[in-house]
Amino acid sequence: MVQREPNSEEEIDVLSCTVRSVIFTNEENGYTVLSVEDTEGAEQKMTGIFPYAWPGESITAYGRWITHGTYGRQFEAESSERSTPEDERSVFSYLASGAVKGIGPVTAGQIVEKFGSRALTVLEQEPHRLAEIRGISLSKAEKIAREYRRQLGLKKLVLLLSGSGIAPEYAVRMYRFFGDDALDLLRANPYLLTADGIGAPFGAADRLAEELGIEDTDPNRIRAGVLFVLRHNERNGHCFIPYGKLCAASAEQLSLTAEDVTPVMEEMAEQGDLVREQIAGQDACYLEDMYRAERETAERIAAMVQKLPNTTLNLEKLIDECEAEQGMHFAELQKQILRYAAQNRILAVTGGPGTGKTTSLRAVLKLYERMGLKTLLAAPTGRAAKRMAELTGTEAATIHRMLGAKLSEESMDLVFTKNREDPLNCDALIVDECSMVDIRLMHALLEALPLSARLVLVGDAAQLPAVGPGDVFSAILRSEAVPTVMLTEIFRQQESSRIVRNAHMIHSGEHPNLSENTGDFFRLQRLQAGSVADTVVELCSTRLPQKMHIPAAEIQVLSPTRKGECGTRELNRLLQAALNPPAAEKKERAVGEVVFREGDRLIQTRNDYNVLWECADGSSGLGVFNGDIGILKSINPEEKNLTVDFDGRLATYDFEALSDLEHAWALTVHKAQGCEYRAVVLALSDSSRRLLTRTVLYTAVTRAKELLIMVGNENTAFRMIDNVAPSRRYNALRIRIREACGK
């Protein structure tokens, strides 16, 4: 219970104070609890939005005194004015607190003893003078100064954004993108917050723009609104939006009329920011790079279809040799795959579980070896690439790593070091899990592929489409222009697998007998969401490890949704408590309501090309990608960072970048695409109809290799099977391929 001290409604209390310590801070929204010293030297408690507050800082806060039922008397700040420390005592408190990396209490004492109250001015304007202090080299002085300037610049950004209620994480991203120029750029154009890689909600930028006095009809605002709508729809899988829908959606987003928006859209089209084209029966509006990616992908595929390789091989003899080497007899469709792979420059192979895709992939690899072709293997995710390597005995890489993905220093856009000017060194490329590849990634892949090289695309078209824009693999198959083999026969060694049989029934729209709890597929009927969650935790923590000897590390919990009692957020909280509880030897770091603990299983939630990683052999690099899963190895409070082990790559994250990490004991089905797990526990409960679809259920079931346990109401599963709900994605790749091939 909170009681406000007597005061007139108009009167605002003022507290002038110096920060003594930070008791708690929520790094997502900046809410902070401070211990402060008032002008009379008395210690007080103060709460409010004080992102990046440090001991020694002076604050004049405006708000009210309250009495909290648990925490007692404290000052509740509604607004504040903050200034850097000025007297020697405050400067020492600030530096000794660890606010600046590389400065601890001893070094802080030396700096203040040397420069007195001017210490912070020296840090900012004359950092080379730190080298006058014994034990501080010129290089160390420069490193300390860089960190101080970074912290100061970031703090100014956070203060500007927090005044408009914008989360500090966007200030961190702005600073990482634009450095010391971020503040000036943001004041000139607050809609930079909505740019790719920063990703703030449009409403957040709008609030800041209003604070800065920018008019609702400002062309920059309208332009940003249109681009925001297009980017938002990219995240829903669309490559373009019909002109009328884009105009209406943008006007609604901006609370303007179509008449306000249309002139700016026309200007954007004239300047090339938008590309407008009549295709697929639509007046399509693309972002320029999206248009180029779709058009050039279609053109390159058509060129590969039309220009056949020169082959004078005894193909049937080669197939016989591949059979002998693998000690098996290929089915006729698998032989057809080998013939197509030898006779064409592009081939698509699709099929469900147990139909021989892996065997076919290995056979094509052996065929290319016998033909003397240097072949590379790739997959969209790290786990898929690792599985591909294990199944073939040949090294495989993620597409991003193979292409050398990084951020451009000039534009901060994603670029690939492998391209037309510096193509991949290969004669052939085999890509697995192609249903996950979006149009931008396919475009980059084809750009980097030598003109004479062959390409084999392998995937399951029945799975969920890529998270990104386009429906590339499906469009290639449906174009009927690319040589394609569809594997349909379940091989004898897979016939006994209920995972395989039930997956095919789900795909066909049939209802499996879920009460038949035998083999590798089980259903535990639970009618209440809370009971589903409790059973999932019990399975992972005790039943499967103890009774079936499956370690928790080899179990993956899946859910169609993030929200609710059976969503991944709540399941991860429960699974962390059961599988990695607090312990004296485990360090922790709280970010809002989420606690990161040494030993946690984590997933990277977006591509970050600036994260540094190192391997035990001394190799190192930059970049961690969306979907990478690792273990939190260590937390370093002094350096303000933590280390995550991604399959031997030790990646270091500053505390400010933790918004890109989530717990991964439970994943959404979408996040599990491209991965295969020894055991999958699928949590089902009522959720959005949009998420409870046949494709989601099919994708979830096909993630399990040895064991699938479905926990929930079987009627939910049946509703998912009956809910075909095809998602319409605005894209024209299929039509472009057909047109480029003259069909």
PDB file of C-alpha atoms in Angstrom, residues 382-528:
ATOM      1  CA  GLY A 382      23.630 -22.987 -37.037  1.00  0.00           C
ATOM      2  CA  ARG A 383      21.846 -26.074 -35.762  1.00  0.00           C
ATOM      3  CA  ALA A 384      20.683 -27.072 -39.238  1.00  0.00           C
ATOM      4  CA  ALA A 385      24.210 -26.632 -40.575  1.00  0.00           C
ATOM      5  CA  LYS A 386      25.621 -28.706 -37.720  1.00  0.00           C
ATOM      6  CA  ARG A 387      23.118 -31.491 -38.370  1.00  0.00           C
ATOM      7  CA  MET A 388      23.883 -31.360 -42.083  1.00  0.00           C
ATOM      8  CA  ALA A 389      27.590 -31.807 -41.345  1.00  0.00           C
ATOM      9  CA  GLU A 390      26.912 -34.733 -38.997  1.00  0.00           C
ATOM     10  CA  LEU A 391      24.712 -36.510 -41.565  1.00  0.00           C
ATOM     11  CA  THR A 392      27.094 -36.057 -44.500  1.00  0.00           C
ATOM     12  CA  GLY A 393      30.493 -36.144 -42.813  1.00  0.00           C
ATOM     13  CA  THR A 394      31.301 -32.906 -44.669  1.00  0.00           C
ATOM     14  CA  GLU A 395      31.714 -29.434 -43.226  1.00  0.00           C
ATOM     15  CA  ALA A 396      28.637 -27.220 -43.507  1.00  0.00           C
ATOM     16  CA  ALA A 397      28.113 -23.561 -42.655  1.00  0.00           C
ATOM     17  CA  THR A 398      25.230 -21.206 -42.086  1.00  0.00           C
ATOM     18  CA  ILE A 399      24.397 -19.166 -45.174  1.00  0.00           C
ATOM     19  CA  HIS A 400      25.207 -15.943 -43.336  1.00  0.00           C
ATOM     20  CA  ARG A 401      28.648 -17.134 -42.284  1.00  0.00           C
ATOM     21  CA  MET A 402      29.419 -18.623 -45.673  1.00  0.00           C
ATOM     22  CA  LEU A 403      28.568 -15.282 -47.300  1.00  0.00           C
ATOM     23  CA  GLY A 404      30.510 -13.249 -44.714  1.00  0.00           C
ATOM     24  CA  ALA A 405      27.587 -11.225 -43.370  1.00  0.00           C
ATOM     25  CA  LYS A 406      28.474  -7.957 -41.642  1.00  0.00           C
ATOM     26  CA  LEU A 407      27.182  -4.426 -41.131  1.00  0.00           C
ATOM     27  CA  SER A 408      28.343  -1.758 -43.544  1.00  0.00           C
ATOM     28  CA  GLU A 409      30.334   0.911 -41.712  1.00  0.00           C
ATOM     29  CA  GLU A 410      28.928   3.577 -44.049  1.00  0.00           C
ATOM     30  CA  SER A 411      25.222   2.745 -44.101  1.00  0.00           C
ATOM     31  CA  MET A 412      24.903   0.293 -41.182  1.00  0.00           C
ATOM     32  CA  ASP A 413      22.994  -2.008 -43.568  1.00  0.00           C
ATOM     33  CA  LEU A 414      23.627  -5.730 -43.796  1.00  0.00           C
ATOM     34  CA  VAL A 415      26.195  -6.550 -46.475  1.00  0.00           C
ATOM     35  CA  PHE A 416      27.935  -9.745 -47.566  1.00  0.00           C
ATOM     36  CA  THR A 417      31.644  -9.951 -48.334  1.00  0.00           C
ATOM     37  CA  LYS A 418      30.921 -12.733 -50.818  1.00  0.00           C
ATOM     38  CA  ASN A 419      29.210 -11.332 -53.911  1.00  0.00           C
ATOM     39  CA  ARG A 420      29.631 -11.007 -57.675  1.00  0.00           C
ATOM     40  CA  GLU A 421      33.044  -9.400 -57.292  1.00  0.00           C
ATOM     41  CA  ASP A 422      34.255 -12.003 -54.790  1.00  0.00           C
ATOM     42  CA  PRO A 423      32.176 -15.155 -55.401  1.00  0.00           C
ATOM     43  CA  LEU A 424      32.194 -18.386 -53.436  1.00  0.00           C
ATOM     44  CA  ASN A 425      34.974 -20.796 -54.321  1.00  0.00           C
ATOM     45  CA  CYS A 426      32.875 -23.752 -55.423  1.00  0.00           C
ATOM     46  CA  ASP A 427      31.494 -25.670 -58.385  1.00  0.00           C
ATOM     47  CA  ALA A 428      28.290 -26.662 -56.606  1.00  0.00           C
ATOM     48  CA  LEU A 429      26.269 -25.641 -53.558  1.00  0.00           C
ATOM     49  CA  ILE A 430      23.741 -27.738 -51.646  1.00  0.00           C
ATOM     50  CA  VAL A 431      21.376 -25.843 -49.331  1.00  0.00           C
ATOM     51  CA  ASP A 432      19.199 -27.674 -46.788  1.00  0.00           C
ATOM     52  CA  GLU A 433      16.072 -26.435 -44.964  1.00  0.00           C
ATOM     53  CA  CYS A 434      15.254 -24.110 -47.877  1.00  0.00           C
ATOM     54  CA  SER A 435      11.743 -23.353 -46.632  1.00  0.00           C
ATOM     55  CA  MET A 436      13.458 -21.044 -44.109  1.00  0.00           C
ATOM     56  CA  VAL A 437      15.281 -18.945 -46.719  1.00  0.00           C
ATOM     57  CA  ASP A 438      13.679 -15.553 -47.375  1.00  0.00           C
ATOM     58  CA  ILE A 439      14.001 -13.517 -50.559  1.00  0.00           C
ATOM     59  CA  ARG A 440      16.835 -11.280 -49.351  1.00  0.00           C
ATOM     60  CA  LEU A 441      18.982 -14.227 -48.301  1.00  0.00           C
ATOM     61  CA  MET A 442      18.285 -16.143 -51.519  1.00  0.00           C
ATOM     62  CA  HIS A 443      19.236 -13.061 -53.520  1.00  0.00           C
ATOM     63  CA  ALA A 444      22.522 -12.729 -51.643  1.00  0.00           C
ATOM     64  CA  LEU A 445      23.204 -16.445 -52.097  1.00  0.00           C
ATOM     65  CA  LEU A 446      22.692 -16.297 -55.864  1.00  0.00           C
ATOM     66  CA  GLU A 447      24.776 -13.125 -56.084  1.00  0.00           C
ATOM     67  CA  ALA A 448      27.719 -14.959 -54.527  1.00  0.00           C
ATOM     68  CA  LEU A 449      27.324 -18.189 -56.511  1.00  0.00           C
ATOM     69  CA  PRO A 450      29.715 -18.461 -59.488  1.00  0.00           C
ATOM     70  CA  LEU A 451      27.896 -18.227 -62.801  1.00  0.00           C
ATOM     71  CA  SER A 452      28.952 -21.748 -63.773  1.00  0.00           C
ATOM     72  CA  ALA A 453      28.126 -23.385 -60.424  1.00  0.00           C
ATOM     73  CA  ARG A 454      25.242 -25.770 -59.703  1.00  0.00           C
ATOM     74  CA  LEU A 455      22.662 -25.289 -56.968  1.00  0.00           C
ATOM     75  CA  VAL A 456      20.638 -27.968 -55.165  1.00  0.00           C
ATOM     76  CA  LEU A 457      17.818 -26.737 -52.922  1.00  0.00           C
ATOM     77  CA  VAL A 458      16.487 -29.234 -50.356  1.00  0.00           C
ATOM     78  CA  GLY A 459      13.548 -28.699 -48.031  1.00  0.00           C
ATOM     79  CA  ASP A 460      10.072 -29.584 -46.864  1.00  0.00           C
ATOM     80  CA  ALA A 461       7.553 -27.297 -48.545  1.00  0.00           C
ATOM     81  CA  ALA A 462       4.874 -28.297 -46.013  1.00  0.00           C
ATOM     82  CA  GLN A 463       6.710 -26.591 -43.154  1.00  0.00           C
ATOM     83  CA  LEU A 464       6.246 -23.001 -42.072  1.00  0.00           C
ATOM     84  CA  PRO A 465       7.569 -20.455 -44.564  1.00  0.00           C
ATOM     85  CA  ALA A 466      10.516 -18.219 -43.764  1.00  0.00           C
ATOM     86  CA  VAL A 467      10.132 -15.679 -40.979  1.00  0.00           C
ATOM     87  CA  GLY A 468      11.379 -13.024 -43.400  1.00  0.00           C
ATOM     88  CA  PRO A 469       9.704 -11.737 -46.576  1.00  0.00           C
ATOM     89  CA  GLY A 470       8.705 -14.007 -49.433  1.00  0.00           C
ATOM     90  CA  ASP A 471       7.802 -17.646 -49.803  1.00  0.00           C
ATOM     91  CA  VAL A 472      10.867 -18.525 -51.844  1.00  0.00           C
ATOM     92  CA  PHE A 473      11.053 -22.322 -51.782  1.00  0.00           C
ATOM     93  CA  SER A 474       7.334 -22.714 -52.382  1.00  0.00           C
ATOM     94  CA  ALA A 475       7.445 -20.155 -55.214  1.00  0.00           C
ATOM     95  CA  ILE A 476      10.297 -22.038 -56.907  1.00  0.00           C
ATOM     96  CA  LEU A 477       8.379 -25.314 -56.677  1.00  0.00           C
ATOM     97  CA  ARG A 478       5.101 -23.780 -57.849  1.00  0.00           C
ATOM     98  CA  SER A 479       6.748 -22.052 -60.801  1.00  0.00           C
ATOM     99  CA  GLU A 480       7.024 -25.468 -62.480  1.00  0.00           C
ATOM    100  CA  ALA A 481      10.062 -24.056 -64.283  1.00  0.00           C
ATOM    101  CA  VAL A 482      12.809 -25.484 -62.065  1.00  0.00           C
ATOM    102  CA  PRO A 483      13.650 -29.216 -62.267  1.00  0.00           C
ATOM    103  CA  THR A 484      11.986 -30.657 -59.155  1.00  0.00           C
ATOM    104  CA  VAL A 485      11.711 -34.031 -57.449  1.00  0.00           C
ATOM    105  CA  MET A 486       9.012 -34.510 -54.817  1.00  0.00           C
ATOM    106  CA  LEU A 487       9.736 -37.469 -52.534  1.00  0.00           C
ATOM    107  CA  THR A 488       6.526 -39.100 -51.318  1.00  0.00           C
ATOM    108  CA  GLU A 489       7.365 -42.691 -50.351  1.00  0.00           C
ATOM    109  CA  ILE A 490       8.102 -43.429 -46.684  1.00  0.00           C
ATOM    110  CA  PHE A 491      11.065 -45.786 -46.540  1.00  0.00           C
ATOM    111  CA  ARG A 492      10.774 -49.111 -44.785  1.00  0.00           C
ATOM    112  CA  GLN A 493      13.123 -48.198 -41.910  1.00  0.00           C
ATOM    113  CA  GLN A 494      10.863 -45.218 -41.125  1.00  0.00           C
ATOM    114  CA  GLU A 495       7.519 -46.984 -41.423  1.00  0.00           C
ATOM    115  CA  SER A 496       7.450 -47.964 -37.738  1.00  0.00           C
ATOM    116  CA  SER A 497       7.957 -44.361 -36.587  1.00  0.00           C
ATOM    117  CA  ARG A 498       4.705 -42.854 -35.375  1.00  0.00           C
ATOM    118  CA  ILE A 499       6.346 -39.420 -35.593  1.00  0.00           C
ATOM    119  CA  VAL A 500       6.766 -39.954 -39.331  1.00  0.00           C
ATOM    120  CA  ARG A 501       3.349 -41.540 -39.885  1.00  0.00           C
ATOM    121  CA  ASN A 502       1.472 -38.979 -37.818  1.00  0.00           C
ATOM    122  CA  ALA A 503       3.342 -36.104 -39.494  1.00  0.00           C
ATOM    123  CA  HIS A 504       2.193 -37.331 -42.903  1.00  0.00           C
ATOM    124  CA  MET A 505      -1.366 -37.747 -41.639  1.00  0.00           C
ATOM    125  CA  ILE A 506      -1.328 -34.206 -40.256  1.00  0.00           C
ATOM    126  CA  HIS A 507      -0.027 -32.894 -43.560  1.00  0.00           C
ATOM    127  CA  SER A 508      -2.844 -34.723 -45.368  1.00  0.00           C
ATOM    128  CA  GLY A 509      -5.484 -33.317 -43.016  1.00  0.00           C
ATOM    129  CA  GLU A 510      -6.181 -36.628 -41.255  1.00  0.00           C
ATOM    130  CA  HIS A 511      -6.634 -37.008 -37.491  1.00  0.00           C
ATOM    131  CA  PRO A 512      -4.108 -39.481 -36.051  1.00  0.00           C
ATOM    132  CA  ASN A 513      -5.056 -41.758 -33.181  1.00  0.00           C
ATOM    133  CA  LEU A 514      -3.424 -39.697 -30.439  1.00  0.00           C
ATOM    134  CA  SER A 515      -4.473 -42.095 -27.675  1.00  0.00           C
ATOM    135  CA  GLU A 516      -2.120 -44.759 -29.075  1.00  0.00           C
ATOM    136  CA  ASN A 517       0.747 -44.032 -26.702  1.00  0.00           C
ATOM    137  CA  THR A 518       3.382 -46.333 -28.169  1.00  0.00           C
ATOM    138  CA  GLY A 519       6.690 -46.091 -29.977  1.00  0.00           C
ATOM    139  CA  ASP A 520       8.095 -42.588 -30.351  1.00  0.00           C
ATOM    140  CA  PHE A 521       4.868 -40.535 -30.202  1.00  0.00           C
ATOM    141  CA  PHE A 522       2.918 -39.927 -26.977  1.00  0.00           C
ATOM    142  CA  ARG A 523       0.017 -37.706 -25.987  1.00  0.00           C
ATOM    143  CA  LEU A 524      -0.584 -36.715 -22.363  1.00  0.00           C
ATOM    144  CA  GLN A 525      -4.135 -35.399 -22.095  1.00  0.00           C
ATOM    145  CA  ARG A 526      -4.281 -32.229 -19.978  1.00  0.00           C
ATOM    146  CA  LEU A 527      -7.318 -29.967 -20.103  1.00  0.00           C
ATOM    147  CA  GLN A 528      -6.115 -26.938 -18.124  1.00  0.00           C
TER     148      GLN A 528
END
